[in-house]
Amino acid sequence: MRVLAAMSGGVDSAVAAARAVEAGHEVVGVHLALSTAPGALRTGSRGCCSREDAADARRAADVLGIPFYVWDFADRFKDDVIDEFVAAYAAGQTPNPCLTCNEKIKFSALAERAIALGFDAVATGHYARLENGELRRAVDDDKDQSYVLAVLTADQLSRAMFPVGDTPKDQIRAEAAAKELSVADKPDSHDICFIPTGDTRAFLGATIGVRPGKVVDADSGAELADHDGVHGFTIGQRKGLGIEAPATDGKPRYVTEIDPDSGTVTVGSSEHLQVWSITAHRAIWTSGTTPTEPFEAMVQVRAHGGLAPAMVEAIDDGVDGIEGPGIRIRLRAPLTGVARGQAAVVYLPDAANGDLVVGSGRILVTGSVPGDLVSSSGA
């Protein structure tokens, strides 16, 4: 089988490529140039698509004895990932750019070019597993990335390979060292890859500009502070609210709602953050088949969040005000910090084989009343 190995310059993708070679596949390595500033230097564990990353990927390919190329997807990445990220924050949402990158770049634009060139599959260093075409959690729970892969369709999964998902991270590093790959001890990337400083608020402020608004109290409606734009806030945020005086009850305040139209950011107690129901749009069912009946499942609402039991139901176009297929989720116990723009990923627990990813959708509406949905721009 002809396999295109996406090599980011990190240890995981290098070992994934090595394992594809050892499995007897005809492997070609490719590094995606995604940065609009390709000369930028990597800062420790921050940044990607730097000169160092490209060089590390090339050295790994040389050690493995496979052809290596650099493909420029910077314009596509800016249009589909960075611009969507900025637009989502401007609309009061909290997007996950890794989801978008997997959906539109690595397993769409890259995969389409790979298939056009005669490759059968794309291999990446993601920590997840594919068994009989089904997406499951990785063996290493701490590194599991099935959440950010839950946007993939059945067709995309049929052309994907995740060679490292069955192995804990420490063993992957040991394997890289044994293969004399120089990236064996390279730090993992953190934060958002196209914001190497780690300062998301500054990046958005420079991109979006000043859009003044008010911070108001959820209970009294009193104006507590001014702000420069809703892009500086996310649901559940506690710090950096610009509020000088403590709450009258002495308890911490959190961002509970964001209204991008009026520029109003509402803050309140942790009780105001409780969410009992979720409507998600842009639904994807990873098996390719839409469930016809409600079913019990576990739901994850952020990349490093826990699982919550819920009743899940596929909904049609026009239901609950969404366009296209969606998902209705009724939680068995309330969650906090549920933000619009994040993914709601649906799992079926399977202790023996790893949780099965059933589907996902982007969070559009949340409800604070058990069993009901209420229209809200936040939680």
mmCIF file of C-alpha atoms in Angstrom:
data_model
loop_
_atom_site.group_PDB
_atom_site.id
_atom_site.type_symbol
_atom_site.label_atom_id
_atom_site.label_comp_id
_atom_site.label_asym_id
_atom_site.label_seq_id
_atom_site.Cartn_x
_atom_site.Cartn_y
_atom_site.Cartn_z
ATOM 1 C CA MET A 1 0.000 0.000 0.000
ATOM 2 C CA ARG A 2 1.257 3.488 -0.834
ATOM 3 C CA VAL A 3 1.209 5.646 2.302
ATOM 4 C CA LEU A 4 1.785 9.385 2.610
ATOM 5 C CA ALA A 5 3.226 10.077 6.066
ATOM 6 C CA ALA A 6 2.473 13.570 7.362
ATOM 7 C CA MET A 7 5.664 14.502 9.243
ATOM 8 C CA SER A 8 5.330 17.545 11.466
ATOM 9 C CA GLY A 9 8.880 17.391 12.756
ATOM 10 C CA GLY A 10 7.871 15.846 16.072
ATOM 11 C CA VAL A 11 8.536 12.446 17.584
ATOM 12 C CA ASP A 12 5.018 11.050 17.113
ATOM 13 C CA SER A 13 4.808 11.586 13.363
ATOM 14 C CA ALA A 14 8.381 10.328 12.911
ATOM 15 C CA VAL A 15 7.606 7.049 14.676
ATOM 16 C CA ALA A 16 4.294 6.790 12.795
ATOM 17 C CA ALA A 17 6.222 6.998 9.514
ATOM 18 C CA ALA A 18 8.779 4.474 10.774
ATOM 19 C CA ARG A 19 6.052 2.006 11.694
ATOM 20 C CA ALA A 20 4.439 2.394 8.282
ATOM 21 C CA VAL A 21 7.789 1.558 6.689
ATOM 22 C CA GLU A 22 8.265 -1.461 8.952
ATOM 23 C CA ALA A 23 4.778 -2.681 8.046
ATOM 24 C CA GLY A 24 5.966 -3.015 4.466
ATOM 25 C CA HIS A 25 4.193 -0.036 2.963
ATOM 26 C CA GLU A 26 5.659 2.199 0.276
ATOM 27 C CA VAL A 27 6.025 5.394 2.318
ATOM 28 C CA VAL A 28 6.676 8.978 1.289
ATOM 29 C CA GLY A 29 7.122 11.689 3.912
ATOM 30 C CA VAL A 30 5.617 15.137 3.550
ATOM 31 C CA HIS A 31 5.911 18.175 5.788
ATOM 32 C CA LEU A 32 3.093 20.702 5.598
ATOM 33 C CA ALA A 33 4.253 24.295 5.391
ATOM 34 C CA LEU A 34 1.324 25.992 7.108
ATOM 35 C CA SER A 35 2.885 29.169 8.443
ATOM 36 C CA THR A 36 2.615 32.461 6.590
ATOM 37 C CA ALA A 37 5.989 33.275 8.188
ATOM 38 C CA PRO A 38 7.976 30.149 7.252
ATOM 39 C CA GLY A 39 11.228 31.618 8.526
ATOM 40 C CA ALA A 40 9.915 31.834 12.075
ATOM 41 C CA LEU A 41 11.875 30.043 14.770
ATOM 42 C CA ARG A 42 10.403 27.596 17.231
ATOM 43 C CA THR A 43 10.295 28.718 20.878
ATOM 44 C CA GLY A 44 10.734 25.661 23.082
ATOM 45 C CA SER A 45 7.484 23.739 22.985
ATOM 46 C CA ARG A 46 5.635 26.547 21.197
ATOM 47 C CA GLY A 47 5.140 27.070 17.518
ATOM 48 C CA CYS A 48 5.071 24.826 14.482
ATOM 49 C CA CYS A 49 5.963 24.904 10.801
ATOM 50 C CA SER A 50 9.262 26.526 11.744
ATOM 51 C CA ARG A 51 12.575 26.006 9.994
ATOM 52 C CA GLU A 52 13.555 23.643 12.811
ATOM 53 C CA ASP A 53 10.417 21.547 12.399
ATOM 54 C CA ALA A 54 10.881 21.167 8.654
ATOM 55 C CA ALA A 55 14.551 20.258 9.162
ATOM 56 C CA ASP A 56 13.681 17.738 11.899
ATOM 57 C CA ALA A 57 11.113 16.092 9.627
ATOM 58 C CA ARG A 58 13.634 15.876 6.784
ATOM 59 C CA ARG A 59 16.288 14.324 9.035
ATOM 60 C CA ALA A 60 13.792 11.715 10.253
ATOM 61 C CA ALA A 61 12.882 10.851 6.657
ATOM 62 C CA ASP A 62 16.572 10.494 5.811
ATOM 63 C CA VAL A 63 17.078 8.081 8.707
ATOM 64 C CA LEU A 64 14.082 6.046 7.524
ATOM 65 C CA GLY A 65 15.316 6.132 3.934
ATOM 66 C CA ILE A 66 12.077 7.473 2.478
ATOM 67 C CA PRO A 67 11.471 10.265 -0.053
ATOM 68 C CA PHE A 68 10.559 13.581 1.548
ATOM 69 C CA TYR A 69 8.757 16.665 0.299
ATOM 70 C CA VAL A 70 7.465 19.954 1.679
ATOM 71 C CA TRP A 71 3.976 20.944 0.536
ATOM 72 C CA ASP A 72 2.855 24.533 0.919
ATOM 73 C CA PHE A 73 -0.646 24.761 2.385
ATOM 74 C CA ALA A 74 -0.140 28.159 4.049
ATOM 75 C CA ASP A 75 -2.833 29.972 2.076
ATOM 76 C CA ARG A 76 -5.362 27.190 2.615
ATOM 77 C CA PHE A 77 -4.474 27.050 6.319
ATOM 78 C CA LYS A 78 -4.968 30.784 6.702
ATOM 79 C CA ASP A 79 -8.337 30.734 4.916
ATOM 80 C CA ASP A 80 -9.766 27.604 6.519
ATOM 81 C CA VAL A 81 -8.215 27.571 9.983
ATOM 82 C CA ILE A 82 -6.824 30.945 11.067
ATOM 83 C CA ASP A 83 -9.569 33.101 9.538
ATOM 84 C CA GLU A 84 -12.280 30.786 10.898
ATOM 85 C CA PHE A 85 -10.623 30.896 14.328
ATOM 86 C CA VAL A 86 -10.637 34.709 14.339
ATOM 87 C CA ALA A 87 -14.222 34.917 13.053
ATOM 88 C CA ALA A 88 -15.430 32.491 15.718
ATOM 89 C CA TYR A 89 -13.893 34.522 18.551
ATOM 90 C CA ALA A 90 -15.340 37.715 17.069
ATOM 91 C CA ALA A 91 -18.744 35.994 17.218
ATOM 92 C CA GLY A 92 -18.336 35.197 20.910
ATOM 93 C CA GLN A 93 -17.383 31.558 20.393
ATOM 94 C CA THR A 94 -14.404 29.524 21.595
ATOM 95 C CA PRO A 95 -13.145 27.466 18.646
ATOM 96 C CA ASN A 96 -10.662 24.602 18.626
ATOM 97 C CA PRO A 97 -8.346 25.128 15.630
ATOM 98 C CA CYS A 98 -6.999 21.553 15.811
ATOM 99 C CA LEU A 99 -10.476 20.270 14.955
ATOM 100 C CA THR A 100 -10.662 22.571 11.957
ATOM 101 C CA CYS A 101 -7.150 21.681 10.816
ATOM 102 C CA ASN A 102 -7.929 17.968 10.890
ATOM 103 C CA GLU A 103 -11.259 18.489 9.164
ATOM 104 C CA LYS A 104 -10.129 20.848 6.408
ATOM 105 C CA ILE A 105 -6.384 20.459 6.010
ATOM 106 C CA LYS A 106 -4.863 17.129 7.061
ATOM 107 C CA PHE A 107 -7.741 14.848 6.145
ATOM 108 C CA SER A 108 -9.291 16.972 3.411
ATOM 109 C CA ALA A 109 -6.867 19.116 1.417
ATOM 110 C CA LEU A 110 -3.847 16.894 2.133
ATOM 111 C CA ALA A 111 -5.752 13.642 1.707
ATOM 112 C CA GLU A 112 -7.330 14.817 -1.535
ATOM 113 C CA ARG A 113 -3.924 15.625 -3.017
ATOM 114 C CA ALA A 114 -2.509 12.335 -1.746
ATOM 115 C CA ILE A 115 -5.308 10.290 -3.328
ATOM 116 C CA ALA A 116 -4.946 12.233 -6.593
ATOM 117 C CA LEU A 117 -1.261 11.256 -6.615
ATOM 118 C CA GLY A 118 -2.061 7.593 -6.148
ATOM 119 C CA PHE A 119 -1.588 7.163 -2.401
ATOM 120 C CA ASP A 120 -3.923 4.830 -0.545
ATOM 121 C CA ALA A 121 -3.781 6.383 2.914
ATOM 122 C CA VAL A 122 -2.420 9.236 5.008
ATOM 123 C CA ALA A 123 -0.548 8.322 8.200
ATOM 124 C CA THR A 124 -0.230 10.800 11.064
ATOM 125 C CA GLY A 125 1.158 10.780 14.579
ATOM 126 C CA HIS A 126 -2.215 11.300 16.250
ATOM 127 C CA TYR A 127 -2.934 9.314 19.398
ATOM 128 C CA ALA A 128 -6.083 7.411 18.437
ATOM 129 C CA ARG A 129 -6.877 3.973 17.063
ATOM 130 C CA LEU A 130 -8.752 2.619 14.086
ATOM 131 C CA GLU A 131 -10.232 -0.857 14.363
ATOM 132 C CA ASN A 132 -12.316 -2.169 11.468
ATOM 133 C CA GLY A 133 -12.870 1.397 10.350
ATOM 134 C CA GLU A 134 -14.043 2.508 13.801
ATOM 135 C CA LEU A 135 -12.349 5.393 15.611
ATOM 136 C CA ARG A 136 -11.425 4.632 19.210
ATOM 137 C CA ARG A 137 -9.519 6.280 22.021
ATOM 138 C CA ALA A 138 -5.758 5.770 22.213
ATOM 139 C CA VAL A 139 -4.185 3.415 24.709
ATOM 140 C CA ASP A 140 -2.509 6.406 26.371
ATOM 141 C CA ASP A 141 -5.422 8.307 27.939
ATOM 142 C CA ASP A 142 -3.253 11.321 28.730
ATOM 143 C CA LYS A 143 -2.282 11.744 25.069
ATOM 144 C CA ASP A 144 -5.562 10.652 23.465
ATOM 145 C CA GLN A 145 -6.551 12.832 20.502
ATOM 146 C CA SER A 146 -9.747 11.115 19.423
ATOM 147 C CA TYR A 147 -11.636 14.278 20.430
ATOM 148 C CA VAL A 148 -9.982 16.371 17.704
ATOM 149 C CA LEU A 149 -10.408 13.560 15.157
ATOM 150 C CA ALA A 150 -14.129 13.123 15.736
ATOM 151 C CA VAL A 151 -14.843 15.568 12.885
ATOM 152 C CA LEU A 152 -13.702 12.981 10.324
ATOM 153 C CA THR A 153 -16.206 11.219 8.108
ATOM 154 C CA ALA A 154 -16.302 7.485 7.490
ATOM 155 C CA ASP A 155 -14.706 8.034 4.091
ATOM 156 C CA GLN A 156 -11.879 10.096 5.577
ATOM 157 C CA LEU A 157 -11.274 7.501 8.284
ATOM 158 C CA SER A 158 -11.105 4.773 5.644
ATOM 159 C CA ARG A 159 -8.021 6.518 4.213
ATOM 160 C CA ALA A 160 -6.362 7.338 7.543
ATOM 161 C CA MET A 161 -3.715 5.550 9.605
ATOM 162 C CA PHE A 162 -2.795 6.276 13.232
ATOM 163 C CA PRO A 163 0.206 3.999 13.845
ATOM 164 C CA VAL A 164 1.118 5.233 17.344
ATOM 165 C CA GLY A 165 -2.318 5.108 18.971
ATOM 166 C CA ASP A 166 -1.748 1.668 20.482
ATOM 167 C CA THR A 167 1.354 2.693 22.450
ATOM 168 C CA PRO A 168 1.992 4.950 25.487
ATOM 169 C CA LYS A 169 3.994 8.110 24.787
ATOM 170 C CA ASP A 170 7.048 7.124 26.840
ATOM 171 C CA GLN A 171 7.417 3.984 24.761
ATOM 172 C CA ILE A 172 7.135 6.024 21.558
ATOM 173 C CA ARG A 173 10.059 8.172 22.708
ATOM 174 C CA ALA A 174 12.075 5.060 23.594
ATOM 175 C CA GLU A 175 11.306 3.595 20.169
ATOM 176 C CA ALA A 176 12.425 6.811 18.471
ATOM 177 C CA ALA A 177 15.691 6.736 20.411
ATOM 178 C CA ALA A 178 16.287 3.103 19.452
ATOM 179 C CA LYS A 179 15.785 4.057 15.793
ATOM 180 C CA GLU A 180 18.271 6.911 16.248
ATOM 181 C CA LEU A 181 15.703 9.555 15.396
ATOM 182 C CA SER A 182 16.963 12.927 16.613
ATOM 183 C CA VAL A 183 13.463 14.004 17.673
ATOM 184 C CA ALA A 184 13.240 11.343 20.397
ATOM 185 C CA ASP A 185 13.524 13.947 23.171
ATOM 186 C CA LYS A 186 11.979 16.896 21.335
ATOM 187 C CA PRO A 187 9.356 18.668 23.505
ATOM 188 C CA ASP A 188 5.717 18.277 22.555
ATOM 189 C CA SER A 189 4.031 21.308 21.008
ATOM 190 C CA HIS A 190 1.651 23.230 23.221
ATOM 191 C CA ASP A 191 -0.855 26.043 22.820
ATOM 192 C CA ILE A 192 -2.130 27.119 19.402
ATOM 193 C CA CYS A 193 0.407 26.374 16.689
ATOM 194 C CA PHE A 194 -0.008 29.674 14.831
ATOM 195 C CA ILE A 195 0.276 31.732 18.035
ATOM 196 C CA PRO A 196 3.800 30.801 19.181
ATOM 197 C CA THR A 197 3.787 33.453 21.915
ATOM 198 C CA GLY A 198 0.866 31.696 23.591
ATOM 199 C CA ASP A 199 -0.923 35.046 23.987
ATOM 200 C CA THR A 200 -4.236 34.403 22.246
ATOM 201 C CA ARG A 201 -5.817 37.644 23.471
ATOM 202 C CA ALA A 202 -2.991 39.736 22.014
ATOM 203 C CA PHE A 203 -3.160 37.866 18.705
ATOM 204 C CA LEU A 204 -6.903 38.393 18.441
ATOM 205 C CA GLY A 205 -6.663 42.003 19.525
ATOM 206 C CA ALA A 206 -4.135 42.747 16.798
ATOM 207 C CA THR A 207 -6.283 40.926 14.237
ATOM 208 C CA ILE A 208 -9.775 42.030 15.198
ATOM 209 C CA GLY A 209 -9.042 45.400 16.753
ATOM 210 C CA VAL A 210 -10.895 47.254 19.501
ATOM 211 C CA ARG A 211 -14.639 46.560 19.819
ATOM 212 C CA PRO A 212 -15.619 48.163 23.158
ATOM 213 C CA GLY A 213 -18.261 46.637 25.366
ATOM 214 C CA LYS A 214 -19.390 46.194 28.948
ATOM 215 C CA VAL A 215 -18.893 43.528 31.587
ATOM 216 C CA VAL A 216 -22.151 43.176 33.519
ATOM 217 C CA ASP A 217 -23.356 41.244 36.562
ATOM 218 C CA ALA A 218 -25.632 38.276 35.839
ATOM 219 C CA ASP A 219 -27.906 38.928 38.826
ATOM 220 C CA SER A 220 -28.171 42.716 39.069
ATOM 221 C CA GLY A 221 -27.323 43.747 35.510
ATOM 222 C CA ALA A 222 -24.920 46.317 36.963
ATOM 223 C CA GLU A 223 -22.053 47.414 34.729
ATOM 224 C CA LEU A 224 -18.811 46.277 36.329
ATOM 225 C CA ALA A 225 -16.133 47.116 33.764
ATOM 226 C CA ASP A 226 -15.363 48.089 30.196
ATOM 227 C CA HIS A 227 -13.574 45.809 27.740
ATOM 228 C CA ASP A 228 -11.977 46.056 24.285
ATOM 229 C CA GLY A 229 -13.797 43.172 22.638
ATOM 230 C CA VAL A 230 -15.651 39.924 23.291
ATOM 231 C CA HIS A 231 -12.748 38.067 21.657
ATOM 232 C CA GLY A 232 -10.888 38.459 24.948
ATOM 233 C CA PHE A 233 -13.308 36.208 26.817
ATOM 234 C CA THR A 234 -14.511 32.627 26.914
ATOM 235 C CA ILE A 235 -17.226 30.866 28.880
ATOM 236 C CA GLY A 236 -15.992 29.823 32.317
ATOM 237 C CA GLN A 237 -13.135 32.358 32.356
ATOM 238 C CA ARG A 238 -12.281 33.592 35.819
ATOM 239 C CA LYS A 239 -9.155 35.715 35.443
ATOM 240 C CA GLY A 240 -8.549 38.811 33.369
ATOM 241 C CA LEU A 241 -12.120 40.121 33.654
ATOM 242 C CA GLY A 242 -11.037 43.679 34.479
ATOM 243 C CA ILE A 243 -13.249 43.808 37.570
ATOM 244 C CA GLU A 244 -11.753 45.658 40.525
ATOM 245 C CA ALA A 245 -14.318 45.093 43.286
ATOM 246 C CA PRO A 246 -15.042 41.566 44.591
ATOM 247 C CA ALA A 247 -18.516 40.080 44.355
ATOM 248 C CA THR A 248 -20.854 41.011 47.211
ATOM 249 C CA ASP A 249 -20.938 37.385 48.379
ATOM 250 C CA GLY A 250 -17.162 37.086 48.154
ATOM 251 C CA LYS A 251 -17.336 34.241 45.627
ATOM 252 C CA PRO A 252 -15.388 34.175 42.344
ATOM 253 C CA ARG A 253 -17.029 35.496 39.190
ATOM 254 C CA TYR A 254 -16.923 33.652 35.881
ATOM 255 C CA VAL A 255 -17.883 34.564 32.336
ATOM 256 C CA THR A 256 -21.341 33.051 31.929
ATOM 257 C CA GLU A 257 -22.551 34.592 28.665
ATOM 258 C CA ILE A 258 -21.125 36.460 25.682
ATOM 259 C CA ASP A 259 -23.272 38.585 23.381
ATOM 260 C CA PRO A 260 -21.200 39.581 20.323
ATOM 261 C CA ASP A 261 -23.931 41.829 18.918
ATOM 262 C CA SER A 262 -24.128 44.162 21.918
ATOM 263 C CA GLY A 263 -20.574 43.493 23.088
ATOM 264 C CA THR A 264 -21.896 42.488 26.506
ATOM 265 C CA VAL A 265 -19.955 39.997 28.619
ATOM 266 C CA THR A 266 -21.976 38.670 31.546
ATOM 267 C CA VAL A 267 -20.293 37.362 34.684
ATOM 268 C CA GLY A 268 -21.752 35.476 37.607
ATOM 269 C CA SER A 269 -21.268 32.685 40.104
ATOM 270 C CA SER A 270 -20.391 29.106 39.226
ATOM 271 C CA GLU A 271 -24.088 28.214 39.492
ATOM 272 C CA HIS A 272 -24.742 30.326 36.385
ATOM 273 C CA LEU A 273 -22.352 28.108 34.433
ATOM 274 C CA GLN A 274 -24.381 24.935 34.834
ATOM 275 C CA VAL A 275 -25.489 23.425 31.533
ATOM 276 C CA TRP A 276 -28.022 20.594 31.318
ATOM 277 C CA SER A 277 -28.546 20.384 27.576
ATOM 278 C CA ILE A 278 -26.682 21.085 24.358
ATOM 279 C CA THR A 279 -27.649 21.503 20.739
ATOM 280 C CA ALA A 280 -24.780 20.982 18.299
ATOM 281 C CA HIS A 281 -24.742 21.604 14.554
ATOM 282 C CA ARG A 282 -22.421 20.381 11.765
ATOM 283 C CA ALA A 283 -23.066 16.841 12.968
ATOM 284 C CA ILE A 284 -20.771 14.065 11.758
ATOM 285 C CA TRP A 285 -21.443 10.398 12.501
ATOM 286 C CA THR A 286 -18.134 8.594 12.082
ATOM 287 C CA SER A 287 -19.739 5.338 10.944
ATOM 288 C CA GLY A 288 -21.438 7.129 8.072
ATOM 289 C CA THR A 289 -24.869 6.158 9.400
ATOM 290 C CA THR A 290 -27.102 8.585 11.294
ATOM 291 C CA PRO A 291 -28.711 7.059 14.425
ATOM 292 C CA THR A 292 -32.471 6.775 14.108
ATOM 293 C CA GLU A 293 -33.293 6.563 17.822
ATOM 294 C CA PRO A 294 -32.075 8.372 20.955
ATOM 295 C CA PHE A 295 -29.360 6.481 22.802
ATOM 296 C CA GLU A 296 -27.349 6.617 26.017
ATOM 297 C CA ALA A 297 -23.750 7.700 25.587
ATOM 298 C CA MET A 298 -20.890 9.659 27.095
ATOM 299 C CA VAL A 299 -20.128 13.185 25.907
ATOM 300 C CA GLN A 300 -16.923 15.233 25.983
ATOM 301 C CA VAL A 301 -17.182 18.994 25.407
ATOM 302 C CA ARG A 302 -13.553 20.137 25.345
ATOM 303 C CA ALA A 303 -10.243 18.614 24.343
ATOM 304 C CA HIS A 304 -9.008 17.787 27.825
ATOM 305 C CA GLY A 305 -12.365 17.474 29.562
ATOM 306 C CA GLY A 306 -13.921 14.452 31.162
ATOM 307 C CA LEU A 307 -16.826 12.339 29.980
ATOM 308 C CA ALA A 308 -20.408 13.055 31.022
ATOM 309 C CA PRO A 309 -23.367 10.642 30.698
ATOM 310 C CA ALA A 310 -26.163 11.861 28.444
ATOM 311 C CA MET A 311 -29.088 10.946 26.220
ATOM 312 C CA VAL A 312 -28.084 11.700 22.634
ATOM 313 C CA GLU A 313 -30.346 12.168 19.616
ATOM 314 C CA ALA A 314 -29.697 13.032 15.965
ATOM 315 C CA ILE A 315 -31.846 15.931 14.769
ATOM 316 C CA ASP A 316 -32.772 17.079 11.282
ATOM 317 C CA ASP A 317 -32.300 20.323 9.426
ATOM 318 C CA GLY A 318 -34.451 23.091 10.909
ATOM 319 C CA VAL A 319 -34.869 21.509 14.337
ATOM 320 C CA ASP A 320 -33.918 23.827 17.211
ATOM 321 C CA GLY A 321 -33.092 26.522 14.669
ATOM 322 C CA ILE A 322 -30.053 24.799 13.164
ATOM 323 C CA GLU A 323 -29.131 24.437 9.516
ATOM 324 C CA GLY A 324 -28.110 20.959 8.436
ATOM 325 C CA PRO A 325 -27.938 17.848 10.618
ATOM 326 C CA GLY A 326 -27.378 18.288 14.322
ATOM 327 C CA ILE A 327 -27.249 16.584 17.700
ATOM 328 C CA ARG A 328 -29.411 17.111 20.772
ATOM 329 C CA ILE A 329 -27.755 16.187 24.069
ATOM 330 C CA ARG A 330 -29.569 15.942 27.415
ATOM 331 C CA LEU A 331 -27.061 15.574 30.234
ATOM 332 C CA ARG A 332 -27.679 13.366 33.253
ATOM 333 C CA ALA A 333 -25.810 15.859 35.451
ATOM 334 C CA PRO A 334 -24.865 19.461 34.706
ATOM 335 C CA LEU A 335 -21.564 20.491 33.140
ATOM 336 C CA THR A 336 -19.822 23.836 33.550
ATOM 337 C CA GLY A 337 -17.679 25.863 31.186
ATOM 338 C CA VAL A 338 -19.478 24.670 28.040
ATOM 339 C CA ALA A 339 -18.613 27.121 25.270
ATOM 340 C CA ARG A 340 -20.134 27.695 21.848
ATOM 341 C CA GLY A 341 -17.739 26.739 19.068
ATOM 342 C CA GLN A 342 -16.233 23.791 20.901
ATOM 343 C CA ALA A 343 -17.064 20.259 19.802
ATOM 344 C CA ALA A 344 -19.427 17.933 21.588
ATOM 345 C CA VAL A 345 -17.993 14.471 20.920
ATOM 346 C CA VAL A 346 -20.128 11.401 21.539
ATOM 347 C CA TYR A 347 -18.533 8.170 22.805
ATOM 348 C CA LEU A 348 -19.797 4.698 23.577
ATOM 349 C CA PRO A 349 -17.825 3.363 26.567
ATOM 350 C CA ASP A 350 -15.859 0.171 25.912
ATOM 351 C CA ALA A 351 -13.388 -0.693 28.664
ATOM 352 C CA ALA A 352 -12.045 -3.712 26.796
ATOM 353 C CA ASN A 353 -11.359 -2.083 23.421
ATOM 354 C CA GLY A 354 -11.225 1.627 24.158
ATOM 355 C CA ASP A 355 -14.144 4.040 23.958
ATOM 356 C CA LEU A 356 -15.763 4.154 20.514
ATOM 357 C CA VAL A 357 -16.204 7.572 18.869
ATOM 358 C CA VAL A 358 -19.755 7.743 17.524
ATOM 359 C CA GLY A 359 -19.940 11.296 16.261
ATOM 360 C CA SER A 360 -19.503 14.979 16.909
ATOM 361 C CA GLY A 361 -21.037 18.396 16.399
ATOM 362 C CA ARG A 362 -20.124 22.016 17.096
ATOM 363 C CA ILE A 363 -21.849 23.427 20.171
ATOM 364 C CA LEU A 364 -24.415 26.025 19.102
ATOM 365 C CA VAL A 365 -26.921 26.368 21.961
ATOM 366 C CA THR A 366 -26.844 25.384 25.626
ATOM 367 C CA GLY A 367 -29.654 25.061 28.151
ATOM 368 C CA SER A 368 -29.589 25.640 31.895
ATOM 369 C CA VAL A 369 -32.855 23.829 32.677
ATOM 370 C CA PRO A 370 -32.823 20.026 33.048
ATOM 371 C CA GLY A 371 -34.405 18.449 29.992
ATOM 372 C CA ASP A 372 -34.902 21.718 28.136
ATOM 373 C CA LEU A 373 -32.966 23.871 25.683
ATOM 374 C CA VAL A 374 -32.926 27.618 25.985
ATOM 375 C CA SER A 375 -31.493 29.972 23.380
ATOM 376 C CA SER A 376 -28.252 31.433 24.671
ATOM 377 C CA SER A 377 -25.059 32.831 23.252
ATOM 378 C CA GLY A 378 -23.163 31.318 26.139
ATOM 379 C CA ALA A 379 -24.151 28.921 28.885
#
